Steps between C-alpha positions, in 0.01 A plus 500: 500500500657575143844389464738581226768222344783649261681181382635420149480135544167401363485188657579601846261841422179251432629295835494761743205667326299154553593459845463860619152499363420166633629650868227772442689790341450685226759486236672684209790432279755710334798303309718806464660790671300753312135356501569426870611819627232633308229295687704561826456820486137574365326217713382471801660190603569330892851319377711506259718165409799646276779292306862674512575352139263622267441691120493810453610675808602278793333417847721765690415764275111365484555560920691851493200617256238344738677679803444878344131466456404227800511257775374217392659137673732368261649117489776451268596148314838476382756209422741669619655432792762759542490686859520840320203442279325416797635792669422719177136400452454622905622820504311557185200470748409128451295340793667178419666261347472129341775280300385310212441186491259527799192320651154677458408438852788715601409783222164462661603551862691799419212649265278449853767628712550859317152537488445417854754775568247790313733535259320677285450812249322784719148519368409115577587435860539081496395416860108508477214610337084580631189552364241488767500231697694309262894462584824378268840393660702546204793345664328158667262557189218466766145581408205594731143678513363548869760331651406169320840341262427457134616216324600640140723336206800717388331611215217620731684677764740705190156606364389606816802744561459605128157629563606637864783691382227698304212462692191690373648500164307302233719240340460384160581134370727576360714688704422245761634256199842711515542508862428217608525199247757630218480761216409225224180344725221489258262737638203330297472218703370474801712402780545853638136480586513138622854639729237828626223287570707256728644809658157607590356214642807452783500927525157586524283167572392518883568841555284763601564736146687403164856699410553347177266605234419502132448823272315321217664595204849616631645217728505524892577691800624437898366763664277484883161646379372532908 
């Protein structure tokens, strides 16, 4: 799942964007109003995390924007603590709200808990998603082929719904760079295959046919061949 964090504060930006990725989720950063209403609005994102107090144009208009053009969950951070600010950011068709300074665990409970809700823009329904035999629960980010639970790693299980949400689409590296590592991941090396080829062996090894494969040349693709 992609999630979106709009915060000024560079230091606290670089802190949630560690531990969101470390928790599995894939994460971009805007540091202003402008550049994250822009993103807000273009992407395809699960969540958005939005700072009231920011450049440019603020978090309430970066929300009332947001609100003409989608649905997307949205989280907002403020140090404010005034009731009306509150109240402001949830008629303005926030999903909830958090008071700076706060504990990650709690950020990361409510994250889970909007999500769990289906929250979610229209086109990428957040409760499950099939190919074959092969089942994802997005919520209890549970993984299994035939009825048999796979073990994966974070990074493992956000490739997997990468590739799922566009199943029987080949993939490059680096778009699979972009979507699910960051957009400065040096495509040259080769970890992306290392990532695919650890993928494979949990997906595919023991099964009866493969789903992911390799177009030699262009990257890969999750699609059930049978």
């Amino acid at each position: 799942m992609r999630i979106l964090v709009i915060e000024d504060e560079s230091r606290l930006a670089s802190y949630l964007k560690k531990g969101l990725s470390e928790s599995g989720y894939v994460v971009d950063v805007a540091e202003d109003g402008i550049d994250g209403q822009h993103l807000a609005v273009e992407g395809q994102y699960d969540l958005v995390v939005l700072d009231v107090m920011l450049p440019g144009i603020d978090g309430f208009e970066v929300l009332r924007r947001l609100r003409e053009h989608k649905a997307t969950p949205v989280l907002m951070l403020t140090a404010r603590d005034k009731v009306e600010d509150r109240v402001q950011g949830l008629k303005g068709g926030a999903d909830d709200y958090l008071i700076k300074p706060f504990a990650f665990t709690e950020l990361l409970a409510r994250i889970e808990a909007l999500l769990r809700r289906g929250a979610s823009h229209a086109s990428q329904p957040l409760t499950s998603l099939r190919l074959g035999d092969l089942d994802v629960d997005l919520a209890r980010r549970k993984v299994t082929r035939a009825g048999r639970r796979l073990d994966l790693s974070p990074k493992e299980f956000t490739l997997l719904t990468v590739m799922l949400r566009r199943q029987g689409e080949v993939l490059s590296r680096t778009v699979l760079a972009e979507q699910v590592w960051d957009l400065n991941f040096d495509s040259e090396t080769n970890a992306i295959d290392v990532a695919v080829r650890r993928l494979r062996a949990k997906l595919d090894e023991g099964f009866d046919r493969p789903l992911l494969h390799t177009v030699r040349g262009m990257g890969y693709v999750l699609e059930d061949r049978g």
